[in-house]
Each structure stands twice: as structure tokens, then as C-alpha cells.
mmCIF file of C-alpha atoms in Angstrom:
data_model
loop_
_atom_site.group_PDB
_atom_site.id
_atom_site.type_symbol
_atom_site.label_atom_id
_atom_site.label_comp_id
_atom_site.label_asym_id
_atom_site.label_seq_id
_atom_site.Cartn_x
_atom_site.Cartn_y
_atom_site.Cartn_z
ATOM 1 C CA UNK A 1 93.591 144.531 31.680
ATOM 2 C CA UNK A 2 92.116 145.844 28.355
ATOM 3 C CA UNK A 3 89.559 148.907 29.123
ATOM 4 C CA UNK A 4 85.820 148.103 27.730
ATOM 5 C CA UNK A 5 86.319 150.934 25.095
ATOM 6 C CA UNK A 6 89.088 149.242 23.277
ATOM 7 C CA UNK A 7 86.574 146.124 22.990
ATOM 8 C CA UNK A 8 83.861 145.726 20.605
ATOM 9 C CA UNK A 9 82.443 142.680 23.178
ATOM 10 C CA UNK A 10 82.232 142.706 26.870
ATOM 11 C CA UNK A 11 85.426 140.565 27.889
ATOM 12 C CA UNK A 12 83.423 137.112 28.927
ATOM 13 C CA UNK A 13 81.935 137.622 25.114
ATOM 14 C CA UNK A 14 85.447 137.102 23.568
ATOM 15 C CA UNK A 15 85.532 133.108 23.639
ATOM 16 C CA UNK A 16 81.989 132.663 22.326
ATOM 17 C CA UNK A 17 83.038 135.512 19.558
ATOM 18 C CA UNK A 18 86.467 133.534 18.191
ATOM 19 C CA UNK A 19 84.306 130.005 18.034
ATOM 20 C CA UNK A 20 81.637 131.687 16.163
ATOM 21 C CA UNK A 21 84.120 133.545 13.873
ATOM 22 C CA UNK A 22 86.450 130.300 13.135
ATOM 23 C CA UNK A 23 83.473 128.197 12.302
ATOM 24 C CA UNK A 24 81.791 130.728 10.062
ATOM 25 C CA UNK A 25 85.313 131.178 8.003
ATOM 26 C CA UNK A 26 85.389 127.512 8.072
ATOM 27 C CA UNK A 27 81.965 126.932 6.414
ATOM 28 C CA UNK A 28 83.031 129.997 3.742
ATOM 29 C CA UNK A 29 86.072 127.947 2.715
ATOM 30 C CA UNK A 30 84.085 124.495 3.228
ATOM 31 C CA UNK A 31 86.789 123.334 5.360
ATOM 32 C CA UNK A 32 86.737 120.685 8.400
ATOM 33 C CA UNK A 33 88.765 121.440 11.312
ATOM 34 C CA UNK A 34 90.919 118.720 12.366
ATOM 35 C CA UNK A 35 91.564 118.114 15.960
ATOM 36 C CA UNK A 36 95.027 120.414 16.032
ATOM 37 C CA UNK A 37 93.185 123.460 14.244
ATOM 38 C CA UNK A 38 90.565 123.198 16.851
ATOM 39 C CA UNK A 39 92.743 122.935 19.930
ATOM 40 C CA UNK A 40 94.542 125.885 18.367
ATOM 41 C CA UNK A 41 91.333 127.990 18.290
ATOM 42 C CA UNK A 42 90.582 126.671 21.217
ATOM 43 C CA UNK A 43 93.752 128.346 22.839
ATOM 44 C CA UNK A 44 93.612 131.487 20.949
ATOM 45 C CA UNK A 45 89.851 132.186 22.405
ATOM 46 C CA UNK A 46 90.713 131.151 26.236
ATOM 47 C CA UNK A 47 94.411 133.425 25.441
ATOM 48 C CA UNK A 48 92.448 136.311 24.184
ATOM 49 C CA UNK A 49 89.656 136.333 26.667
ATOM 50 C CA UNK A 50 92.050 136.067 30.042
ATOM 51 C CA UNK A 51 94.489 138.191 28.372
ATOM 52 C CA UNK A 52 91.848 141.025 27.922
ATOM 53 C CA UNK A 53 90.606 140.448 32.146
ATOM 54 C CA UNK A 54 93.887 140.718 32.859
ATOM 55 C CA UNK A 55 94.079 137.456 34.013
ATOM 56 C CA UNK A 56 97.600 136.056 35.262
ATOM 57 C CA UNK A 57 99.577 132.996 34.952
ATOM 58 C CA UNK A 58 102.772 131.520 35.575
ATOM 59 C CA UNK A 59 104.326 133.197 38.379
ATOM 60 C CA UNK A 60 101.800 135.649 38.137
ATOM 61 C CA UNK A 61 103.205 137.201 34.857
ATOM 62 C CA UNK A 62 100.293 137.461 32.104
ATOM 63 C CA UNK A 63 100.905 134.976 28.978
ATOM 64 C CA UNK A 64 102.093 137.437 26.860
ATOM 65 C CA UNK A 65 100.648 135.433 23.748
ATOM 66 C CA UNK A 66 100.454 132.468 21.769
ATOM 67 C CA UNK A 67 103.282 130.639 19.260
ATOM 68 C CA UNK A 68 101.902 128.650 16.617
ATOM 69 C CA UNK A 69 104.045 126.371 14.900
ATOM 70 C CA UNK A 70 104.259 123.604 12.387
ATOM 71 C CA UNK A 71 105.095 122.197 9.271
ATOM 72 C CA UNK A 72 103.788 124.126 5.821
ATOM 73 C CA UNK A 73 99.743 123.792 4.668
ATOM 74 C CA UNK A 74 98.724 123.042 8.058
ATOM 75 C CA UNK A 75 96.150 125.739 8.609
ATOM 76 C CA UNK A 76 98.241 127.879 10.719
ATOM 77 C CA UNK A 77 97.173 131.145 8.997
ATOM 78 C CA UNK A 78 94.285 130.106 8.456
ATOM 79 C CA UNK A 79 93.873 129.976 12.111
ATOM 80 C CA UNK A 80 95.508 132.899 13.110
ATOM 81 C CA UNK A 81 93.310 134.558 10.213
ATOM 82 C CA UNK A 82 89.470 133.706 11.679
ATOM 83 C CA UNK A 83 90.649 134.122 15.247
ATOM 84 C CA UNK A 84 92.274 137.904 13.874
ATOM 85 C CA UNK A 85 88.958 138.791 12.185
ATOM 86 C CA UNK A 86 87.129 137.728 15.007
ATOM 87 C CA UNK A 87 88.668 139.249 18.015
ATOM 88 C CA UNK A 88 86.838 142.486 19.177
ATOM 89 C CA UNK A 89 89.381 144.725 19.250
ATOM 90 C CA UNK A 90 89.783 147.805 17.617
ATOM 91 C CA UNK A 91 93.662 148.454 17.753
ATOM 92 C CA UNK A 92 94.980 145.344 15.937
ATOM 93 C CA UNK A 93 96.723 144.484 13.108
ATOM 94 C CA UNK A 94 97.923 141.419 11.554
ATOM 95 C CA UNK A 95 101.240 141.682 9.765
ATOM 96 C CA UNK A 96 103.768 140.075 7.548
ATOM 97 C CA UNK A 97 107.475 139.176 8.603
ATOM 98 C CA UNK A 98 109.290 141.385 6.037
ATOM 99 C CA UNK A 99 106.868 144.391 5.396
ATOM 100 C CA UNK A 100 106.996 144.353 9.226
ATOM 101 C CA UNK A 101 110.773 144.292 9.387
ATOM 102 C CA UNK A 102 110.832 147.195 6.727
ATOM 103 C CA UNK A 103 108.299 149.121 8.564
ATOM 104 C CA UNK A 104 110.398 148.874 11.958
ATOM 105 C CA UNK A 105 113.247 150.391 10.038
ATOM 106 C CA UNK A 106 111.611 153.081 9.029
ATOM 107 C CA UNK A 107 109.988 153.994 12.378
ATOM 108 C CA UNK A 108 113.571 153.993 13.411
ATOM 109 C CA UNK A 109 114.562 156.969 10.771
ATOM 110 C CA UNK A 110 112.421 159.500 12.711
ATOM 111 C CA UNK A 111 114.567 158.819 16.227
ATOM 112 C CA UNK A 112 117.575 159.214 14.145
ATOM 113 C CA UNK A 113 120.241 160.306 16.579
ATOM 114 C CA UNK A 114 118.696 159.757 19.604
ATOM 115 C CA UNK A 115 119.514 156.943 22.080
ATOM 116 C CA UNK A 116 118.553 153.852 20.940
ATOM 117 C CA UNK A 117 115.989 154.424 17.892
ATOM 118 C CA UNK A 118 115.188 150.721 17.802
ATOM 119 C CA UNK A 119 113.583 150.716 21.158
ATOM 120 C CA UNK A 120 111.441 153.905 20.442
ATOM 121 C CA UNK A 121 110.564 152.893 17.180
ATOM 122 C CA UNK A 122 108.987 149.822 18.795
ATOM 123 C CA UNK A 123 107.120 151.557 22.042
ATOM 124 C CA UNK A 124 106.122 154.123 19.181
ATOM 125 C CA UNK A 125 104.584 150.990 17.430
ATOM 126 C CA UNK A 126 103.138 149.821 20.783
ATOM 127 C CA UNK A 127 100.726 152.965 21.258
ATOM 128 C CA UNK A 128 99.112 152.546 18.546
ATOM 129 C CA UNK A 129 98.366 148.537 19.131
ATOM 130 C CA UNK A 130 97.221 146.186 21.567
ATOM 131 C CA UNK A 131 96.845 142.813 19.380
ATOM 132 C CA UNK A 132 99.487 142.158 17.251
ATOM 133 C CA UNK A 133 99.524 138.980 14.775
ATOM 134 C CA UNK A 134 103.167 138.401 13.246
ATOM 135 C CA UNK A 135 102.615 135.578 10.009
ATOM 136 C CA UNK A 136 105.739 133.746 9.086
ATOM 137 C CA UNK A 137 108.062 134.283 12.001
ATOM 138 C CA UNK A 138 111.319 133.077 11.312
ATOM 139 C CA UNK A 139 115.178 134.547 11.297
ATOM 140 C CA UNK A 140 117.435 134.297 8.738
ATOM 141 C CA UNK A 141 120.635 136.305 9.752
ATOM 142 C CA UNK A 142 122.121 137.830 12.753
ATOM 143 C CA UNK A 143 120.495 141.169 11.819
ATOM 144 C CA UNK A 144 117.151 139.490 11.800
ATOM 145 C CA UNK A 145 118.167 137.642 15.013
ATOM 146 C CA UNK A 146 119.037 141.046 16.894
ATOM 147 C CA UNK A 147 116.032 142.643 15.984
ATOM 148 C CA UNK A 148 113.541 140.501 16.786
ATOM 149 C CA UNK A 149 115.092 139.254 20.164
ATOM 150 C CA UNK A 150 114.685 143.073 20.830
ATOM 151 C CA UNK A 151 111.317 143.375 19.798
ATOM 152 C CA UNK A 152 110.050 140.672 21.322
ATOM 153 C CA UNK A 153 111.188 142.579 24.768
ATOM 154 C CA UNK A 154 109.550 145.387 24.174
ATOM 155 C CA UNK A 155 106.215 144.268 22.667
ATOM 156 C CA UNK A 156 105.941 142.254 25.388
ATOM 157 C CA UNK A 157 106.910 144.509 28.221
ATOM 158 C CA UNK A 158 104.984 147.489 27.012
ATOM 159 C CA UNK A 159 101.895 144.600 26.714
ATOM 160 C CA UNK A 160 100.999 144.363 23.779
ATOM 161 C CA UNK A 161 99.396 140.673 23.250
ATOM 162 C CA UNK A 162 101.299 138.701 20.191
ATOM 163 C CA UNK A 163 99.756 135.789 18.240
ATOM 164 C CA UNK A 164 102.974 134.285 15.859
ATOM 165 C CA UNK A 165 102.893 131.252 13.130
ATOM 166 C CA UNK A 166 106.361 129.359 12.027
ATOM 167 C CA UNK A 167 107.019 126.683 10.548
ATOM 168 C CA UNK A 168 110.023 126.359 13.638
ATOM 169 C CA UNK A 169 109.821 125.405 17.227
ATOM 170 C CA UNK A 170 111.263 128.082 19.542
ATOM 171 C CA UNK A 171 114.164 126.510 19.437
ATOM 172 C CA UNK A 172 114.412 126.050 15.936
ATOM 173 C CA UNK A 173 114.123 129.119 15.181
ATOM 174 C CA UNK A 174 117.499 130.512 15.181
ATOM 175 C CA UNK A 175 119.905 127.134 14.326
ATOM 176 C CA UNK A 176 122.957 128.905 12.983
ATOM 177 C CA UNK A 177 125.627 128.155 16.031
ATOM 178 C CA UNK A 178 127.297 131.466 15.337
ATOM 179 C CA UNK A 179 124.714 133.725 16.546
ATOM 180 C CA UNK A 180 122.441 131.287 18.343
ATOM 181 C CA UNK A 181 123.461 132.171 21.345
ATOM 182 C CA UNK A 182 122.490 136.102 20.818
ATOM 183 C CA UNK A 183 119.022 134.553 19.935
ATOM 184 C CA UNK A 184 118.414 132.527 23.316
ATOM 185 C CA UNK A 185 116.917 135.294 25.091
ATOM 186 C CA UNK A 186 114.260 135.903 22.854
ATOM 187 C CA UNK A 187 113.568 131.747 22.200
ATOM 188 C CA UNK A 188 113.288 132.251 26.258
ATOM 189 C CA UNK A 189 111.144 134.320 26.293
ATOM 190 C CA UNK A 190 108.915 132.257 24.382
ATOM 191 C CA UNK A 191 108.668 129.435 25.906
ATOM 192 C CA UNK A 192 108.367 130.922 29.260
ATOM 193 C CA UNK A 193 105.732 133.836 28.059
ATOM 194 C CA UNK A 194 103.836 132.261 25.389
ATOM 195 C CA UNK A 195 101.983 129.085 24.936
ATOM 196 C CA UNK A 196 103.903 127.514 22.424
ATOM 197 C CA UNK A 197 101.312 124.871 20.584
ATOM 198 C CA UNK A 198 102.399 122.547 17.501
ATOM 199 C CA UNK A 199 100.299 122.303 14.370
ATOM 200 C CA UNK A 200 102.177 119.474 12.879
ATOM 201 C CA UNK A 201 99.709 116.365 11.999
ATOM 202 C CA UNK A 202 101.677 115.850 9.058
ATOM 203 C CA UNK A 203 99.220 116.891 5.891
ATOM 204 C CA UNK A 204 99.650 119.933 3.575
ATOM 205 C CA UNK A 205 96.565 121.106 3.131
ATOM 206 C CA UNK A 206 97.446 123.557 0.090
ATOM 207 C CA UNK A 207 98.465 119.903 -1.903
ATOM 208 C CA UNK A 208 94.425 118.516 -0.981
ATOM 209 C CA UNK A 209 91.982 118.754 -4.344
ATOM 210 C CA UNK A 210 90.244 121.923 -4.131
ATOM 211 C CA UNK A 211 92.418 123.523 -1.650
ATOM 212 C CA UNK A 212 95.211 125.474 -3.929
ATOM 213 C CA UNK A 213 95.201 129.210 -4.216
ATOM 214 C CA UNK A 214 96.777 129.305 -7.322
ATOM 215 C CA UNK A 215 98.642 132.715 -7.482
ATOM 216 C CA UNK A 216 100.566 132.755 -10.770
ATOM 217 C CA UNK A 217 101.975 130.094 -13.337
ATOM 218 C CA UNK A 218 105.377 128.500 -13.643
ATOM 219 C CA UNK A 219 106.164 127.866 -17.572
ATOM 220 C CA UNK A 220 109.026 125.756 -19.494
ATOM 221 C CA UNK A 221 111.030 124.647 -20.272
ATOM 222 C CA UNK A 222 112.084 128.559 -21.894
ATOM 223 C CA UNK A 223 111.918 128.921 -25.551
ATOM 224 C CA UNK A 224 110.888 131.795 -27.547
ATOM 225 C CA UNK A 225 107.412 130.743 -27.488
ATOM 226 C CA UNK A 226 107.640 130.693 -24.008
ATOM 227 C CA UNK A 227 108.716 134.245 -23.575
ATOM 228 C CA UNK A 228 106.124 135.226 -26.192
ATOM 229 C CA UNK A 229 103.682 133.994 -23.776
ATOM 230 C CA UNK A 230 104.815 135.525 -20.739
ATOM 231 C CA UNK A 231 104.786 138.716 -23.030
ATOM 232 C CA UNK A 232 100.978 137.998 -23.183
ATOM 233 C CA UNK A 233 100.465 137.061 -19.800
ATOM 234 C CA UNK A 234 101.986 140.266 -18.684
ATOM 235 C CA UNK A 235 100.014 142.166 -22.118
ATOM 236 C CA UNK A 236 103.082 144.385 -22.943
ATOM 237 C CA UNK A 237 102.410 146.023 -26.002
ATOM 238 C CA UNK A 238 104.339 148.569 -28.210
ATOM 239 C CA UNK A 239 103.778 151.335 -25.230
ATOM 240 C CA UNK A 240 105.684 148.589 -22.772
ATOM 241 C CA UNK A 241 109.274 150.451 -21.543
ATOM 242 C CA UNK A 242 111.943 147.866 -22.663
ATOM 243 C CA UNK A 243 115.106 147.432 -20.907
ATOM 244 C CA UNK A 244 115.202 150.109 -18.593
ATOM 245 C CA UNK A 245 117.227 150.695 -15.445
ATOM 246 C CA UNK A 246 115.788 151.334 -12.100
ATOM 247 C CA UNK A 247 117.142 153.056 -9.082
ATOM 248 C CA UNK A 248 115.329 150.718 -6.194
ATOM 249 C CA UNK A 249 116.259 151.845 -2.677
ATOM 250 C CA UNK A 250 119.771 153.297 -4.512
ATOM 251 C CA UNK A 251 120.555 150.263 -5.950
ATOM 252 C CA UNK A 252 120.764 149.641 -10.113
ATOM 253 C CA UNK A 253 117.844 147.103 -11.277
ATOM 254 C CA UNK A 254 117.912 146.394 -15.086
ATOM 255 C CA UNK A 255 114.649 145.564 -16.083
ATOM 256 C CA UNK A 256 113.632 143.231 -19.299
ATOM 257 C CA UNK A 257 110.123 145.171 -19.578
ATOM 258 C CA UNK A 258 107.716 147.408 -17.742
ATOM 259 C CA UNK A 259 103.914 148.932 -18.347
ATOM 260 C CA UNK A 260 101.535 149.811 -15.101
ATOM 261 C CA UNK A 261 101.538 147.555 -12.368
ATOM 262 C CA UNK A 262 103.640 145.008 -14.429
ATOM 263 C CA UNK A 263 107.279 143.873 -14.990
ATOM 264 C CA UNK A 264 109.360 141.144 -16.525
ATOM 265 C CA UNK A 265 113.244 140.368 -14.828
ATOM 266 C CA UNK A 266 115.414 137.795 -15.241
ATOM 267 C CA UNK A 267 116.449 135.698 -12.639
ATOM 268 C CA UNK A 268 120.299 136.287 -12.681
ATOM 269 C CA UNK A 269 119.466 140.015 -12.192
ATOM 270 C CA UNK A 270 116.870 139.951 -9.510
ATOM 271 C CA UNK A 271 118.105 137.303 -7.292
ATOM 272 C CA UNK A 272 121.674 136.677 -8.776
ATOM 273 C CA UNK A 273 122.728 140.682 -7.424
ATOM 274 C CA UNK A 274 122.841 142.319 -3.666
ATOM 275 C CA UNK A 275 119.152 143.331 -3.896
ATOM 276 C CA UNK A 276 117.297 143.424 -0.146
ATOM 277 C CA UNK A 277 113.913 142.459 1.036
ATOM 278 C CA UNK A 278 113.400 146.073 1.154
ATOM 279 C CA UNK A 279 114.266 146.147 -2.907
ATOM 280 C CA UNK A 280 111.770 143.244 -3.610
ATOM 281 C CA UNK A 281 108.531 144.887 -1.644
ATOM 282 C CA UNK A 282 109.368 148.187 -3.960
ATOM 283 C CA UNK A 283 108.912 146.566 -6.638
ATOM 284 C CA UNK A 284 106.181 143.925 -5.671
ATOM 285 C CA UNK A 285 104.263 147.128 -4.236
ATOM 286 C CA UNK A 286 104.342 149.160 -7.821
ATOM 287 C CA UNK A 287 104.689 145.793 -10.283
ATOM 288 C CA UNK A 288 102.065 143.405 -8.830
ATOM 289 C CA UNK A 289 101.482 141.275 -12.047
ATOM 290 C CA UNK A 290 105.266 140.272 -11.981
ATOM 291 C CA UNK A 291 107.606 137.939 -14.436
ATOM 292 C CA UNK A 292 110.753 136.284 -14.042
ATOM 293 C CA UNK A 293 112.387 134.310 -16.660
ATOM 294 C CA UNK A 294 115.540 132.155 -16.550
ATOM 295 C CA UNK A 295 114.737 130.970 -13.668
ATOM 296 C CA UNK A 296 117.666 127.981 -12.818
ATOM 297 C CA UNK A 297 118.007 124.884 -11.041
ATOM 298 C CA UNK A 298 118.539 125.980 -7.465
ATOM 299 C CA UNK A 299 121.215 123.222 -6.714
ATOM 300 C CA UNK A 300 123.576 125.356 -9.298
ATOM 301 C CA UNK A 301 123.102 128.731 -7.659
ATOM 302 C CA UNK A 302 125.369 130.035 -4.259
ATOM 303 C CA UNK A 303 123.057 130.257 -1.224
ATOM 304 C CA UNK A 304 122.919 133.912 -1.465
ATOM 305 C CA UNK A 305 121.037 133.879 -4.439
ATOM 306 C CA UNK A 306 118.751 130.870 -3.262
ATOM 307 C CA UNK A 307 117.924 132.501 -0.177
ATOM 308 C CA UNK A 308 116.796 136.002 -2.791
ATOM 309 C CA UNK A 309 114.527 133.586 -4.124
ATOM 310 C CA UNK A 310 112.965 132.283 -1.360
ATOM 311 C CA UNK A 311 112.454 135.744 -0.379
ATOM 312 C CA UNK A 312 110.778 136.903 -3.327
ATOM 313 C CA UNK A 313 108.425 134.120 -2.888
ATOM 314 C CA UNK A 314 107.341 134.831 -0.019
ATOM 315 C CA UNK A 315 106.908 137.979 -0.466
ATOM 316 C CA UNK A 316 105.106 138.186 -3.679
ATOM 317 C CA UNK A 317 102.814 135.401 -2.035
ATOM 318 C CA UNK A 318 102.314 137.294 1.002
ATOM 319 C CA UNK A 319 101.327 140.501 -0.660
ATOM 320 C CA UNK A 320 98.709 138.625 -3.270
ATOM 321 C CA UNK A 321 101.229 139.308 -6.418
ATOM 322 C CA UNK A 322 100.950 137.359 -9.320
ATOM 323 C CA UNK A 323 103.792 135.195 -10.096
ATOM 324 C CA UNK A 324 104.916 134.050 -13.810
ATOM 325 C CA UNK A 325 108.500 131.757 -13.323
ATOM 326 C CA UNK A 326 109.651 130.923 -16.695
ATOM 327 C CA UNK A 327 112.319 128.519 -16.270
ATOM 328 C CA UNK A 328 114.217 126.025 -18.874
ATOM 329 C CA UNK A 329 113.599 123.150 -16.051
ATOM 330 C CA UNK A 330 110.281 121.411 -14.472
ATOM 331 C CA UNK A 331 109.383 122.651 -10.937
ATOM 332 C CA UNK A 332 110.557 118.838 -9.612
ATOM 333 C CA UNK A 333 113.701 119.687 -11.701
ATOM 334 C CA UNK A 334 114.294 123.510 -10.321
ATOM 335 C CA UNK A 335 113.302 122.432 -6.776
ATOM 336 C CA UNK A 336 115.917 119.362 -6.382
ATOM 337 C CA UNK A 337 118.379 119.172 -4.072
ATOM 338 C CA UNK A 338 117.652 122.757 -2.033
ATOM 339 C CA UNK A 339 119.068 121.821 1.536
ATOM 340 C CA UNK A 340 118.224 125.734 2.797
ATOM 341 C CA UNK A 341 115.811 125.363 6.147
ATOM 342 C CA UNK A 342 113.249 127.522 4.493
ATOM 343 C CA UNK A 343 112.641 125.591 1.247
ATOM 344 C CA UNK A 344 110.115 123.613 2.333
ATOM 345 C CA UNK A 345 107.739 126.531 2.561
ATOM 346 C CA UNK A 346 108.893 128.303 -0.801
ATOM 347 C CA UNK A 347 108.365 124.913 -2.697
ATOM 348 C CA UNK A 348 104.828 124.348 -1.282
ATOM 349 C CA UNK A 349 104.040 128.074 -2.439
ATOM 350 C CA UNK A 350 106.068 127.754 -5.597
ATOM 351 C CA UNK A 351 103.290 124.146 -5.735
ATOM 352 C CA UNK A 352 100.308 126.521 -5.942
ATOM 353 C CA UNK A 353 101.168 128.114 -8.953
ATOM 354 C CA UNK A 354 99.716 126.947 -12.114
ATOM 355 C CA UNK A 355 102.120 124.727 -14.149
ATOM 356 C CA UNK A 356 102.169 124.736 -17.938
ATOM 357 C CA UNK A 357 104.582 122.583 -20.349
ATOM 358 C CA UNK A 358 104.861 124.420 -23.590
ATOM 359 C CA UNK A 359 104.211 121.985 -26.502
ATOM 360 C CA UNK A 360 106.194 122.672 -29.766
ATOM 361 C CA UNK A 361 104.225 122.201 -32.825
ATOM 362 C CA UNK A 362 106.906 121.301 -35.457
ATOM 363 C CA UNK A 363 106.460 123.962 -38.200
ATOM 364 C CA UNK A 364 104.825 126.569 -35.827
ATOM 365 C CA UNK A 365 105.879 130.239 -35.305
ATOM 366 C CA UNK A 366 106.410 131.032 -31.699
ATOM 367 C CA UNK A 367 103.638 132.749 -31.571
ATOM 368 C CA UNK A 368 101.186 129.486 -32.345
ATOM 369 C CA UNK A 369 103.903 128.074 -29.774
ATOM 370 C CA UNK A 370 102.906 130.082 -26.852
ATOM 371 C CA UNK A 371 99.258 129.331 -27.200
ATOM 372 C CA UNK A 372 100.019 125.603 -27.645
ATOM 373 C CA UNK A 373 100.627 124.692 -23.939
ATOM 374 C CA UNK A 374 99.166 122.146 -21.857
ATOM 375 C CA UNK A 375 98.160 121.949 -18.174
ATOM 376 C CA UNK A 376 101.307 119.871 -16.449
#
């Protein structure tokens, strides 16, 4: 049971508070909730508010939280969003999958040689929070697969109450037969602790008229007009460092261009090299404004390098970057033929950003190029 003074609402208030918070987000955005969203709410409020009385449920165990899950643009963070803002209480904290994965690795530095720093990394975590709301949950290696079947133990059985999206069932989480089985426990404990609830009516909301957050542009096909205007979008002038060399979490990063709070890569460089999650928030958290030319059709690049991408993506979109992708191919053309699980998500996000075709005026200087472009 949650005490009264880590509530900003007496417990039977909670319900009533999540409706009223989810309906006033919804009339900010001027959205409609379809049936799914509001069975989802609907879960999250009754979750919240017997999870806080201490309430119990199957064989007497308290639902340790909720699992969201369903295809991309269905209004699962949206959800997860207004029922986060609106529950009343003070130690909570909604969180990203990779900044959260970096963040438990660094926790784990300060119980350096001590018996198992993953596990007091996480109770260490737990102190400080009693709602915890994970965005994107999904595992893409065995490292990933380890972890988080760990955490998941912990959070839960030092109860602390989880609310998760994915765009993967439980069970579909971890699909990879080599280290699947490693993974069961945690897809167990899942379905047996959490109410697992599918968003999955079959529209993308970010594709509906009116709906897109656009959150950077993706130009071509690459020409030197092209790169002129990504020079502009970015507004590197003569004080702009060119071609300089980074040392990101130890690791070399040649970089095209860089002035405050912007940067321009290429491609082969950034996702074409061994560089981590870790690498990419390092730069995404001191480069915001960020551009990336050369971008190539992602049928002719190794997996390795696709799954970089898909990385970036996410998290540039999850930490509100802006993207430029400057690529010698359409964004039907780049996307074509990507079989990896998670590119149904990156080309939805990769959707939002603002496409321009650059027109070549015959006779024109790239510089009259680059501000010849049309809307695609």
C-alpha cells in the first residue's frame, strides 16, 4: 500500500483524477479516443488506484503493472503520457528504453566490485521511485535480454508499480531462438504479473491529416545543392569546426562539421562503425539540431549498420532532436526491403519528417539549387 504522503489525492481520488487528466490532454491535442485507447485508460486508472490500496489479485500477489502493446501510431504513448501526468504521485518518472539502459549502467559503476552491482544499481533506483513508466520496451540482443529479465525482478519485487508500451506481445518480445530461452522468465513474469492489454485496431495515427509531429526533414536525392542546404539548415558559418575528430565514450568519431548544439555526419561513419547507443545519446545530448548525409538504401547495408540506424532514430526522436537525412534515394526508395523486426517503428518516425525533392534549375549555382526545393 502507498502511504497518503506519497499521494497528491486520497487513493479513491486516483480513478476520477486519470479520466479527468486523459480527457483534458485529449481535448489539447483535439483527439477522439477510440474504443482501445479508452479501455486502456480505463485499465491504467482501476491499476493505479488498487495498486496504491494495496489491493491484491491473482493468487493474492498485487498486479505489479500494466503492458501496453501494439502496432506503431496507435496512441500508446499517448496513453501512457496523460495517465503519467495525471497520476498523483510524487516519486515517478517516465523514461525512455535506451537513456534508461545507459542510466542503469552507470548506477552500476558506483557498486563496482561489490557482489552483484546490477542488482544494487536497480534497488538503488527503486528508493527513489514508486511509479515507473518504461516507453518503447523492446530487446534487441542477449545483453539487452539479460538485463531487463533482471530488472524486471527486482522492480517488481522491491514494488515498484511499472506501466510499459511495445510494439511486441510478451512473447514477442525476445524472438531470437538463441537466447529466447534466457528471456522466458522475464516474458513470465509478464503475463502472470501484469495486465497485458493490446492496442492494435490497425490505424497509424501519426499517418492521419493533422496528426504528424514533424521533427526534422529528409532531403534528395544528394547533390551539392543539397548539401548546401543542409549547410543552411544547420547555419554553419565560417566559425563552424570542419572535419574534426571526436573522442565519444573512447571511441574515434570523424565529424563533417560542428558549431553549438549542431553537427553534420555521414552515414557510413555514424552507423557504418562500432558506435553504441551510449555513443549516439552523447552526441544527440550536446548536438540536438543534427545532420546526416549519405544516407543509403538500407537493403545494401549489413544488419549491424541497419540496426545503428534504427537506433539513432529512435533516439533522436525520443529525445526531441531535430533530424536532417540527406540521402541520394526517396524515403520509399531508402526504406525498401528492411526485413529487421523493428523497422516498422523507425519508418513511421522516419514518415514524420518533412520530405523535400530538390529541383535542379538547369543553369543554376548550387546555391539557387538548395533554395529551389519542393514539398514531396
Amino acid at each position: 500500500m502507498i502511504s497518503d504522503r506519497a499521494l497528491d489525492a486520497p487513493v479513491e481520488q486516483i480513478d476520477a483524477r486519470i479520466h479527468q487528466g486523459f480527457s483534458a490532454a485529449l481535448e489539447a491535442r483535439g483527439f477522439r479516443a477510440d474504443s482501445q485507447q479508452q479501455q486502456a485508460i480505463d485499465t491504467l486508472a482501476q491499476w493505479l488506484q488498487g495498486w496504491c490500496a494495496g489491493r491484491r489479485g491473482w493468487l493474492r500477489k498485487p498486479l505489479a503493472g500494466v503492458y501496453l502493446w501494439g502496432g506503431v501510431g496507435r496512441g500508446k504513448s499517448f496513453v501512457m503520457d496523460a495517465f503519467f501526468a495525471a497520476a498523483p504521485l510524487r516519486a515517478k518518472r517516465r523514461v525512455h528504453f535506451h537513456a534508461f539502459l545507459q542510466e542503469l549502467q552507470q548506477r552500476m559503476q558506483a557498486f563496482a566490485g561489490q557482489p552483484d552491482p546490477l542488482v544494487l544499481a536497480i534497488r538503488a533506483l527503486a528508493k527513489d521511485i514508486r511509479l515507473l513508466c518504461f516507453d518503447e520496451f523492446h530487446v534487441h540482443d542477449i545483453g539487452d535480454a539479460m538485463l531487463l529479465r533482471r530488472l524486471l525482478d527486482v522492480l517488481v519485487e522491491e514494488g515498484v508499480g511499472l506501466v510499459m508500451t511495445s510494439n511486441y506481445p510478451p512473447t514477442g518480445l525476445c524472438p531470437n531462438p538463441l537466447y529466447r530461452e534466457r528471456f522466458t522468465p522475464a516474458i513470465e513474469i509478464l503475463e502472470k504479473r501484469f495486465t497485458v492489454l493490446a492496442l492494435d485496431a490497425g490505424t497509424d495515427y501519426r499517418e492521419l491529416p493533422g496528426n504528424a509531429q514533424q521533427w526534422g526533414e529528409y532531403l534528395w536525392p544528394q547533390s551539392a545543392g543539397g548539401l548546401a542546404y543542409l549547410e543552411n539548415w544547420l547555419a554553419l558559418g565560417e566559425q563552424a569546426q570542419r572535419d574534426q575528430l571526436l573522442s565519444v565514450n573512447h571511441h574515434p568519431l570523424q565529424v563533417r562539421a560542428l558549431a553549438p548544439g549542431r553537427a553534420w555526419l555521414e552515414f557510413a561513419e555514424l552507423c557504418g562503425n562500432a558506435h553504441s547507443t551510449a555513443d549516439f545519446l552523447w552526441l544527440l545530448q550536446r548536438y540536438p539540431r543534427l545532420a546526416l548525409s549519405g544516407v543509403p538504401s538500407l537493403d545494401s547495408q549489413p544488419t549491424d549498420a541497419c540496426q545503428r540506424f534504427i537506433n539513432l532514430v529512435d533516439i533522436a526522436y525520443d529525445a526531441g532532436a531535430e533530424l536532417l537525412l540527406c540521402s541520394e534515394f526517396s524515403l520509399e526508395r531508402l526504406c525498401r526491403g528492411s526485413a529487421h523486426q523493428d523497422f516498422v517503428r523507425t519508418r513511421s518516425r522516419l514518415g514524420q519528417l518533412h520530405k523535400r525533392k530538390l529541383v535542379t534549375t538547369e543553369g543554376a549555382g548550387p546555391e539557387v539549387r538548395a533554395a529551389c526545393h519542393k514539398d514531396c
